[in-house]
Amino acid sequence: MSIKSAKNLIRDLKKHGYQAYLVGGVVRDFLMKEKFSDIDITTNAKPFEVMKHFKAVPSGIKYGTVTILYDNLQFEVTTFRTDGPTSDFRHPDSVIYSDNVTDDVHRRDFTINGILMDEYQNIYDYVGGQKDIENKLIRAIGDPSTRFNEDALRILRALYFQSKLGFEIEENTKEAMLNNRHLIKELAMERVHKELIKILQGKHLKMAIQSIIDTKIHEVLPGLEKGILWVNKLEEMPFIDTFFALSFTLNKGIIPVEWTFSNVHRNKYLKASEVALNYPKEISDEALYQYGLEICLLANKVNFNLGKQKYLNRSIQDRFEKLPIKSELDLALTSQEIMNIKNKKAGIWLGKIKKEMITDILNKKVLNTKESLTKYVESKEV
Ligand code: ATP
Ligand code: MG
């Protein structure tokens, strides 16, 4: 991302007679000398005017946002606006365009996100954002409770910024998070899920977890309540997969349906908590065979964080490598050969004997060679 291109874009907007500023994360991160991810520009040009002068697509037109393609980069350009009332605790029912940038600043979420910067790097701070950056504080703009009632996602965004930046949440803002935590239940679960994942990826997750507990927000995150309380006691925060698998293990292996995990993720956490619950002491070779390496490593991380097992990453990998059989396809006898030995057509018996054979191979009762398995099949009643 290039701030130079953004400055040029602001110059171009001004040439067309509009006001324009950098705003939001880019200014905050610039002042903190951190890398920024995306660039937001705020302008009094209306979306259709922006689209007349620039190569742009209407990416969030309902809220006055278009994405400009400029110097081969994308910029989110939003028209100055004030937000009308909300009836869904998330989106304003209507937005009203404004010609006054201070209106636009005051509809934003936190002071650290409400600082403006022009193309000369002059700062315009109408909300005390610079002071809050200095003091490392996340503070709602205006009355926090009102702001969270307009959009409850802001409650989770406060936690996201804490986890990302390591700032404290200002006292009144935090108290309003506690008092309005039930509003999170009104949000689309997909949005909650996305924001939670952003929270869990932050460098300062430990602080955010503590705040979640202080504000009792864990109580409105189904199935994660025990997991959050547990990891709060750990020295080091687990990675995201371990966090979810651990939480659902403590939730008796149940993943509440509301969460919008992909099938792949849901299945991974389900299986890992199954292994973690069924093999609290040691993960057997049979489990390794049945669930595969990835799930077993995750289950071990869960049980390690639960204080039930040592961290056995290496040894589980070694054991997996050395498994005498990793799939049914590795059997030294084919189904046809088994049928020939028994002189019998395929049937339920075949699946059953293959299953027993695999278990006995894994438990080193029989070798996975043609010779041993032939004797093995011969000796079995079917
Ligand atoms: P990040 O580093 O994650 O991009 P950001 O502060 O840039 O952080 P964005 O989600 O990119 O966050 O939003 C850009 C800006 O838009 C914010 O800084 C804030 O000013 C405003 N904003 C975004 N979401 C909201 C919201 N839900 N309520 C009020 N203002 C918001
Ligand atoms: Mg941003």
Tab-separated table of C-alpha atoms and ligand atoms in Angstrom:
chain	number	residue	atom	x	y	z
A	1	MET	CA	0.000	0.000	0.000
A	2	SER	CA	1.282	3.386	-0.866
A	3	ILE	CA	0.537	6.572	0.957
A	4	LYS	CA	2.119	8.482	-1.930
A	5	SER	CA	-0.589	7.350	-4.329
A	6	ALA	CA	-3.204	8.200	-1.728
A	7	LYS	CA	-1.825	11.729	-1.474
A	8	ASN	CA	-1.965	12.095	-5.243
A	9	LEU	CA	-5.511	10.868	-5.256
A	10	ILE	CA	-6.428	13.494	-2.670
A	11	ARG	CA	-4.741	16.135	-4.832
A	12	ASP	CA	-6.788	14.971	-7.813
A	13	LEU	CA	-10.023	15.093	-5.834
A	14	LYS	CA	-9.139	18.613	-4.743
A	15	LYS	CA	-8.391	19.638	-8.335
A	16	HIS	CA	-11.976	18.711	-9.103
A	17	GLY	CA	-13.066	21.058	-6.341
A	18	TYR	CA	-13.765	18.607	-3.551
A	19	GLN	CA	-12.490	18.267	-0.001
A	20	ALA	CA	-10.693	15.021	0.777
A	21	TYR	CA	-8.721	13.487	3.644
A	22	LEU	CA	-7.158	10.245	4.686
A	23	VAL	CA	-9.030	8.825	7.647
A	24	GLY	CA	-9.310	5.761	9.854
A	25	GLY	CA	-6.753	3.000	10.244
A	26	VAL	CA	-4.288	4.462	7.769
A	27	VAL	CA	-3.876	7.701	9.743
A	28	ARG	CA	-3.803	5.874	13.071
A	29	ASP	CA	-1.195	3.412	11.864
A	30	PHE	CA	0.805	6.193	10.170
A	31	LEU	CA	0.971	8.161	13.442
A	32	MET	CA	1.977	4.999	15.276
A	33	LYS	CA	4.590	4.230	12.603
A	34	GLU	CA	2.919	0.874	11.985
A	35	LYS	CA	2.179	-0.800	8.678
A	36	PHE	CA	-1.348	-0.187	7.443
A	37	SER	CA	-3.559	-2.579	5.554
A	38	ASP	CA	-6.083	-0.538	3.611
A	39	ILE	CA	-6.488	3.146	2.836
A	40	ASP	CA	-9.710	4.999	3.524
A	41	ILE	CA	-10.401	8.414	2.086
A	42	THR	CA	-13.264	10.637	3.076
A	43	THR	CA	-14.563	13.323	0.729
A	44	ASN	CA	-17.541	15.575	0.166
A	45	ALA	CA	-17.762	14.330	-3.425
A	46	LYS	CA	-20.883	12.195	-3.851
A	47	PRO	CA	-20.395	8.645	-5.093
A	48	PHE	CA	-21.714	9.449	-8.575
A	49	GLU	CA	-19.316	12.405	-8.768
A	50	VAL	CA	-16.387	10.252	-7.733
A	51	MET	CA	-17.402	7.712	-10.349
A	52	LYS	CA	-17.592	10.393	-13.014
A	53	HIS	CA	-13.977	11.449	-12.485
A	54	PHE	CA	-12.261	8.198	-11.534
A	55	LYS	CA	-12.156	4.539	-12.384
A	56	ALA	CA	-14.317	3.268	-9.561
A	57	VAL	CA	-16.800	0.601	-8.560
A	58	PRO	CA	-19.710	1.158	-6.162
A	59	SER	CA	-18.527	-1.227	-3.427
A	60	GLY	CA	-20.718	-0.001	-0.578
A	61	ILE	CA	-22.966	2.430	-2.305
A	62	LYS	CA	-25.738	2.225	0.302
A	63	TYR	CA	-23.362	3.862	2.758
A	64	GLY	CA	-21.684	6.131	0.249
A	65	THR	CA	-18.576	4.057	-0.411
A	66	VAL	CA	-16.929	3.489	-3.764
A	67	THR	CA	-13.625	1.784	-4.460
A	68	ILE	CA	-11.305	3.767	-6.715
A	69	LEU	CA	-8.660	2.011	-8.731
A	70	TYR	CA	-5.744	4.415	-8.846
A	71	ASP	CA	-2.077	3.663	-9.636
A	72	ASN	CA	-3.199	0.027	-9.752
A	73	LEU	CA	-4.169	0.241	-6.087
A	74	GLN	CA	-7.577	0.235	-4.440
A	75	PHE	CA	-8.848	3.036	-2.248
A	76	GLU	CA	-12.074	3.062	-0.293
A	77	VAL	CA	-13.596	6.461	-0.796
A	78	THR	CA	-16.602	7.407	1.310
A	79	THR	CA	-18.697	10.539	1.128
A	80	PHE	CA	-18.916	12.657	4.292
A	81	ARG	CA	-22.041	11.476	6.032
A	82	THR	CA	-24.018	11.425	9.209
A	83	ASP	CA	-25.834	8.261	10.038
A	84	GLY	CA	-29.561	8.106	10.636
A	85	PRO	CA	-31.026	5.942	13.397
A	86	THR	CA	-30.600	2.167	13.350
A	87	SER	CA	-33.269	-0.415	13.936
A	88	ASP	CA	-31.092	-3.522	13.529
A	89	PHE	CA	-28.264	-2.572	15.942
A	90	ARG	CA	-25.874	-2.663	13.010
A	91	HIS	CA	-26.656	-0.484	9.999
A	92	PRO	CA	-28.116	2.991	9.868
A	93	ASP	CA	-31.559	2.878	8.267
A	94	SER	CA	-30.435	5.774	6.109
A	95	VAL	CA	-27.336	7.890	5.695
A	96	ILE	CA	-27.330	11.606	5.121
A	97	TYR	CA	-24.529	13.140	3.101
A	98	SER	CA	-22.849	16.148	4.579
A	99	ASP	CA	-20.546	18.881	3.382
A	100	ASN	CA	-18.852	19.155	6.725
A	101	VAL	CA	-16.016	16.786	7.550
A	102	THR	CA	-16.584	17.081	11.305
A	103	ASP	CA	-19.981	15.405	10.835
A	104	ASP	CA	-18.194	12.527	9.206
A	105	VAL	CA	-15.613	12.271	11.956
A	106	HIS	CA	-18.288	12.098	14.630
A	107	ARG	CA	-20.105	9.150	13.092
A	108	ARG	CA	-16.905	7.069	13.303
A	109	ASP	CA	-16.323	4.533	16.061
A	110	PHE	CA	-13.244	5.350	18.150
A	111	THR	CA	-11.188	8.493	18.615
A	112	ILE	CA	-8.057	6.761	17.316
A	113	ASN	CA	-9.986	6.083	14.081
A	114	GLY	CA	-11.335	9.595	13.709
A	115	ILE	CA	-8.145	11.507	12.884
A	116	LEU	CA	-7.834	13.176	9.473
A	117	MET	CA	-4.704	13.756	7.432
A	118	ASP	CA	-4.265	15.749	4.221
A	119	GLU	CA	-1.822	15.370	1.354
A	120	TYR	CA	0.839	17.403	3.218
A	121	GLN	CA	0.528	15.151	6.255
A	122	ASN	CA	-1.221	17.901	8.206
A	123	ILE	CA	-3.318	16.379	10.954
A	124	TYR	CA	-6.870	17.478	11.796
A	125	ASP	CA	-8.014	15.923	15.016
A	126	TYR	CA	-11.512	16.910	16.171
A	127	VAL	CA	-11.969	14.045	18.633
A	128	GLY	CA	-8.775	13.906	20.700
A	129	GLY	CA	-7.524	10.852	18.853
A	130	GLN	CA	-3.829	11.809	19.006
A	131	LYS	CA	-3.898	12.111	22.764
A	132	ASP	CA	-5.576	8.714	22.988
A	133	ILE	CA	-2.931	7.185	20.747
A	134	GLU	CA	-0.272	8.664	23.045
A	135	ASN	CA	-2.025	7.271	26.099
A	136	LYS	CA	-2.823	4.026	24.315
A	137	LEU	CA	-6.559	4.263	24.845
A	138	ILE	CA	-9.528	3.010	22.874
A	139	ARG	CA	-12.321	5.480	23.490
A	140	ALA	CA	-15.681	5.688	21.747
A	141	ILE	CA	-16.439	8.955	19.990
A	142	GLY	CA	-19.381	10.511	21.827
A	143	ASP	CA	-21.515	8.582	24.297
A	144	PRO	CA	-20.319	4.979	24.175
A	145	SER	CA	-23.653	3.443	25.054
A	146	THR	CA	-25.429	5.369	22.287
A	147	ARG	CA	-22.726	4.392	19.826
A	148	PHE	CA	-22.976	0.698	20.715
A	149	ASN	CA	-26.748	0.827	20.383
A	150	GLU	CA	-26.383	2.279	16.892
A	151	ASP	CA	-24.008	-0.500	15.917
A	152	ALA	CA	-23.246	-3.343	18.310
A	153	LEU	CA	-20.380	-4.557	16.169
A	154	ARG	CA	-18.405	-1.645	17.593
A	155	ILE	CA	-18.290	-3.549	20.903
A	156	LEU	CA	-16.331	-6.294	19.180
A	157	ARG	CA	-14.303	-3.787	17.186
A	158	ALA	CA	-13.068	-2.295	20.472
A	159	LEU	CA	-11.753	-5.739	21.394
A	160	TYR	CA	-10.224	-6.154	17.950
A	161	PHE	CA	-8.312	-2.887	18.260
A	162	GLN	CA	-7.175	-3.843	21.723
A	163	SER	CA	-5.926	-7.193	20.481
A	164	LYS	CA	-4.208	-5.558	17.504
A	165	LEU	CA	-2.726	-2.489	19.207
A	166	GLY	CA	-2.346	-3.471	22.855
A	167	PHE	CA	-4.245	-0.382	24.044
A	168	GLU	CA	-6.431	-0.264	27.145
A	169	ILE	CA	-10.125	0.364	26.668
A	170	GLU	CA	-11.155	3.630	28.303
A	171	GLU	CA	-13.266	3.124	31.415
A	172	ASN	CA	-16.627	4.508	30.231
A	173	THR	CA	-16.290	2.738	26.905
A	174	LYS	CA	-15.575	-0.503	28.704
A	175	GLU	CA	-18.494	-0.073	31.056
A	176	ALA	CA	-20.804	0.521	28.085
A	177	MET	CA	-19.490	-2.685	26.516
A	178	LEU	CA	-20.484	-4.557	29.661
A	179	ASN	CA	-23.907	-2.930	29.822
A	180	ASN	CA	-24.673	-3.477	26.147
A	181	ARG	CA	-23.115	-6.898	25.655
A	182	HIS	CA	-26.529	-8.501	25.044
A	183	LEU	CA	-26.784	-6.497	21.783
A	184	ILE	CA	-24.159	-8.790	20.291
A	185	LYS	CA	-26.878	-11.434	20.126
A	186	GLU	CA	-28.812	-9.201	17.707
A	187	LEU	CA	-25.989	-9.217	15.155
A	188	ALA	CA	-25.695	-11.599	12.232
A	189	MET	CA	-23.570	-14.443	13.522
A	190	GLU	CA	-21.393	-14.296	10.441
A	191	ARG	CA	-20.269	-10.778	11.380
A	192	VAL	CA	-19.633	-11.778	14.984
A	193	HIS	CA	-17.645	-14.759	13.771
A	194	LYS	CA	-15.499	-12.654	11.415
A	195	GLU	CA	-14.777	-10.080	14.095
A	196	LEU	CA	-13.954	-12.779	16.642
A	197	ILE	CA	-11.417	-14.268	14.263
A	198	LYS	CA	-9.803	-10.852	13.872
A	199	ILE	CA	-9.681	-10.553	17.668
A	200	LEU	CA	-8.090	-13.985	18.018
A	201	GLN	CA	-5.338	-13.106	15.557
A	202	GLY	CA	-4.102	-10.042	17.407
A	203	LYS	CA	-0.647	-9.763	18.974
A	204	HIS	CA	-2.197	-8.592	22.230
A	205	LEU	CA	-4.896	-11.254	22.463
A	206	LYS	CA	-4.182	-11.751	26.155
A	207	MET	CA	-5.408	-8.230	26.909
A	208	ALA	CA	-8.518	-8.710	24.770
A	209	ILE	CA	-9.380	-12.006	26.472
A	210	GLN	CA	-9.131	-10.290	29.858
A	211	SER	CA	-11.440	-7.520	28.618
A	212	ILE	CA	-13.919	-10.054	27.229
A	213	ILE	CA	-14.150	-11.523	30.699
A	214	ASP	CA	-14.268	-8.131	32.454
A	215	THR	CA	-17.191	-7.128	30.231
A	216	LYS	CA	-18.810	-10.600	30.425
A	217	ILE	CA	-18.887	-10.799	26.653
A	218	HIS	CA	-17.829	-14.465	26.837
A	219	GLU	CA	-21.352	-15.116	28.093
A	220	VAL	CA	-22.811	-14.128	24.737
A	221	LEU	CA	-20.392	-16.210	22.643
A	222	PRO	CA	-22.072	-19.633	22.565
A	223	GLY	CA	-19.888	-22.605	23.347
A	224	LEU	CA	-16.796	-20.485	23.972
A	225	GLU	CA	-17.489	-19.425	27.541
A	226	LYS	CA	-15.400	-22.107	29.247
A	227	GLY	CA	-12.623	-21.880	26.656
A	228	ILE	CA	-12.239	-18.139	27.158
A	229	LEU	CA	-12.122	-18.514	30.950
A	230	TRP	CA	-9.568	-21.277	30.568
A	231	VAL	CA	-7.146	-19.559	28.202
A	232	ASN	CA	-7.254	-16.464	30.378
A	233	LYS	CA	-5.333	-18.459	32.972
A	234	LEU	CA	-2.638	-19.511	30.513
A	235	GLU	CA	0.677	-17.739	30.231
A	236	GLU	CA	0.679	-17.920	26.463
A	237	MET	CA	-2.336	-17.580	24.224
A	238	PRO	CA	-2.942	-20.546	21.934
A	239	PHE	CA	-3.304	-20.094	18.191
A	240	ILE	CA	-6.745	-19.817	16.719
A	241	ASP	CA	-7.284	-23.512	15.821
A	242	THR	CA	-6.181	-24.612	19.268
A	243	PHE	CA	-8.401	-22.006	20.867
A	244	PHE	CA	-11.517	-23.251	19.071
A	245	ALA	CA	-10.700	-26.948	19.503
A	246	LEU	CA	-9.984	-26.389	23.196
A	247	SER	CA	-13.160	-24.392	23.737
A	248	PHE	CA	-15.322	-27.036	22.080
A	249	THR	CA	-13.554	-29.786	24.000
A	250	LEU	CA	-14.535	-28.003	27.214
A	251	ASN	CA	-18.026	-27.683	25.710
A	252	LYS	CA	-18.259	-31.515	25.672
A	253	GLY	CA	-17.318	-31.719	22.003
A	254	ILE	CA	-20.310	-29.663	20.899
A	255	ILE	CA	-20.015	-26.813	18.390
A	256	PRO	CA	-23.112	-24.607	18.555
A	257	VAL	CA	-24.790	-24.455	15.136
A	258	GLU	CA	-24.880	-20.659	15.126
A	259	TRP	CA	-21.178	-20.341	14.359
A	260	THR	CA	-20.564	-20.011	10.657
A	261	PHE	CA	-17.518	-22.245	10.356
A	262	SER	CA	-16.785	-23.772	6.967
A	263	ASN	CA	-17.369	-27.518	6.882
A	264	VAL	CA	-13.628	-28.064	6.876
A	265	HIS	CA	-13.121	-26.047	10.059
A	266	ARG	CA	-16.186	-27.374	11.844
A	267	ASN	CA	-15.092	-30.905	11.090
A	268	LYS	CA	-11.539	-30.247	12.218
A	269	TYR	CA	-12.639	-28.850	15.604
A	270	LEU	CA	-15.238	-31.575	16.039
A	271	LYS	CA	-12.752	-34.367	15.365
A	272	ALA	CA	-9.965	-32.807	17.412
A	273	SER	CA	-12.216	-32.394	20.442
A	274	GLU	CA	-13.409	-35.973	19.989
A	275	VAL	CA	-9.805	-37.191	20.114
A	276	ALA	CA	-8.945	-34.846	22.983
A	277	LEU	CA	-11.886	-36.173	25.001
A	278	ASN	CA	-11.397	-39.842	24.124
A	279	TYR	CA	-7.619	-39.912	24.547
A	280	PRO	CA	-6.889	-37.676	27.520
A	281	LYS	CA	-3.668	-39.512	28.487
A	282	GLU	CA	-2.136	-40.651	25.246
A	283	ILE	CA	-3.191	-40.696	21.620
A	284	SER	CA	-3.070	-44.301	20.417
A	285	ASP	CA	-1.771	-45.532	17.073
A	286	GLU	CA	-5.317	-46.520	16.257
A	287	ALA	CA	-6.427	-42.918	16.774
A	288	LEU	CA	-3.515	-41.721	14.647
A	289	TYR	CA	-4.590	-44.060	11.877
A	290	GLN	CA	-8.272	-43.218	12.144
A	291	TYR	CA	-8.093	-39.429	12.517
A	292	GLY	CA	-4.845	-38.637	10.737
A	293	LEU	CA	-1.881	-36.569	11.798
A	294	GLU	CA	-3.350	-33.059	11.680
A	295	ILE	CA	-6.286	-33.818	13.979
A	296	CYS	CA	-4.102	-35.716	16.452
A	297	LEU	CA	-1.543	-32.919	16.645
A	298	LEU	CA	-4.351	-30.471	17.328
A	299	ALA	CA	-5.870	-32.766	19.973
A	300	ASN	CA	-2.472	-32.964	21.665
A	301	LYS	CA	-2.205	-29.174	21.690
A	302	VAL	CA	-5.637	-29.036	23.291
A	303	ASN	CA	-4.729	-31.528	25.982
A	304	PHE	CA	-1.384	-29.833	26.500
A	305	ASN	CA	-3.138	-26.510	27.124
A	306	LEU	CA	-5.579	-28.305	29.409
A	307	GLY	CA	-2.617	-29.617	31.397
A	308	LYS	CA	-3.386	-33.244	30.567
A	309	GLN	CA	-0.561	-34.123	28.201
A	310	LYS	CA	2.949	-33.073	27.379
A	311	TYR	CA	3.514	-31.175	24.162
A	312	LEU	CA	4.281	-34.120	21.921
A	313	ASN	CA	4.368	-32.604	18.466
A	314	ARG	CA	7.601	-34.283	17.380
A	315	SER	CA	6.907	-37.691	18.813
A	316	ILE	CA	3.388	-37.823	17.383
A	317	GLN	CA	4.799	-36.971	13.971
A	318	ASP	CA	7.451	-39.678	14.342
A	319	ARG	CA	4.860	-42.199	15.440
A	320	PHE	CA	2.647	-41.291	12.515
A	321	GLU	CA	5.540	-41.731	10.075
A	322	LYS	CA	6.278	-45.136	11.546
A	323	LEU	CA	2.692	-46.424	11.507
A	324	PRO	CA	2.798	-49.876	9.900
A	325	ILE	CA	-0.247	-48.892	7.872
A	326	LYS	CA	-1.703	-45.477	7.059
A	327	SER	CA	-4.717	-46.420	4.963
A	328	GLU	CA	-6.700	-49.431	3.912
A	329	LEU	CA	-4.969	-49.166	0.552
A	330	ASP	CA	-1.684	-50.059	2.264
A	331	LEU	CA	-2.923	-53.554	3.201
A	332	ALA	CA	-0.585	-56.184	1.762
A	333	LEU	CA	-3.609	-58.301	0.807
A	334	THR	CA	-6.270	-57.060	-1.619
A	335	SER	CA	-9.958	-57.741	-1.075
A	336	GLN	CA	-9.849	-60.151	-4.002
A	337	GLU	CA	-6.990	-62.074	-2.416
A	338	ILE	CA	-8.877	-62.313	0.880
A	339	MET	CA	-11.949	-63.619	-0.952
A	340	ASN	CA	-9.797	-66.156	-2.813
A	341	ILE	CA	-8.263	-67.444	0.417
A	342	LYS	CA	-11.688	-67.867	1.974
A	343	ASN	CA	-13.258	-68.931	-1.313
A	344	LYS	CA	-16.167	-66.660	-0.517
A	345	LYS	CA	-18.000	-63.825	-2.246
A	346	ALA	CA	-17.826	-60.297	-0.941
A	347	GLY	CA	-20.100	-59.513	1.971
A	348	ILE	CA	-20.218	-57.863	5.369
A	349	TRP	CA	-17.605	-60.360	6.550
A	350	LEU	CA	-15.017	-58.821	4.255
A	351	GLY	CA	-15.222	-55.329	5.731
A	352	LYS	CA	-15.185	-56.802	9.210
A	353	ILE	CA	-12.090	-58.915	8.692
A	354	LYS	CA	-10.253	-56.018	7.044
A	355	LYS	CA	-11.055	-53.812	10.003
A	356	GLU	CA	-9.790	-56.399	12.497
A	357	MET	CA	-6.723	-56.913	10.374
A	358	ILE	CA	-5.916	-53.192	10.424
A	359	THR	CA	-6.372	-53.026	14.206
A	360	ASP	CA	-4.101	-56.031	14.683
A	361	ILE	CA	-1.489	-54.595	12.346
A	362	LEU	CA	-1.560	-51.283	14.232
A	363	ASN	CA	-1.256	-53.132	17.540
A	364	LYS	CA	1.680	-55.112	16.099
A	365	LYS	CA	-0.111	-58.447	16.480
A	366	VAL	CA	0.450	-59.235	12.838
A	367	LEU	CA	2.849	-57.980	10.193
A	368	ASN	CA	1.541	-56.215	7.126
A	369	THR	CA	3.065	-58.706	4.668
A	370	LYS	CA	1.367	-61.015	2.210
A	371	GLU	CA	2.671	-64.050	4.010
A	372	SER	CA	1.617	-63.112	7.545
A	373	LEU	CA	-1.753	-61.789	6.441
A	374	THR	CA	-2.497	-64.919	4.430
A	375	LYS	CA	-1.919	-67.050	7.533
A	376	TYR	CA	-3.947	-64.550	9.538
A	377	VAL	CA	-6.931	-64.810	7.170
A	378	GLU	CA	-6.665	-68.592	7.046
A	379	SER	CA	-6.826	-68.781	10.833
A	380	LYS	CA	-9.937	-66.589	11.073
A	381	GLU	CA	-13.476	-67.902	11.222
A	382	VAL	CA	-15.724	-65.906	8.893
B	1	ATP	P1	-7.894	-1.898	10.156
B	1	ATP	O1	-6.497	-1.660	10.541
B	1	ATP	O2	-8.464	-3.159	10.655
B	1	ATP	O3	-8.183	-1.677	8.682
B	1	ATP	P2	-9.538	0.444	10.458
B	1	ATP	O4	-9.652	1.399	11.600
B	1	ATP	O5	-9.001	0.990	9.185
B	1	ATP	O6	-8.712	-0.776	10.968
B	1	ATP	P3	-11.792	-0.364	8.909
B	1	ATP	O7	-12.751	-1.468	9.197
B	1	ATP	O8	-10.906	-0.474	7.738
B	1	ATP	O9	-10.970	-0.148	10.243
B	1	ATP	O10	-12.670	0.957	8.830
B	1	ATP	C1	-12.116	2.207	8.421
B	1	ATP	C2	-12.661	3.336	9.271
B	1	ATP	O11	-14.081	3.430	9.110
B	1	ATP	C3	-12.464	3.160	10.766
B	1	ATP	O12	-11.199	3.584	11.158
B	1	ATP	C4	-13.570	4.025	11.323
B	1	ATP	O13	-13.246	5.381	11.247
B	1	ATP	C5	-14.695	3.753	10.333
B	1	ATP	N1	-15.538	2.610	10.744
B	1	ATP	C6	-15.439	1.324	10.321
B	1	ATP	N2	-16.363	0.541	10.865
B	1	ATP	C7	-17.099	1.347	11.667
B	1	ATP	C8	-18.241	1.151	12.495
B	1	ATP	N3	-18.793	-0.059	12.637
B	1	ATP	N4	-18.742	2.231	13.142
B	1	ATP	C9	-18.186	3.450	12.997
B	1	ATP	N5	-17.118	3.697	12.240
B	1	ATP	C10	-16.577	2.664	11.575
B	2	MG	MG	-8.797	-0.026	7.443
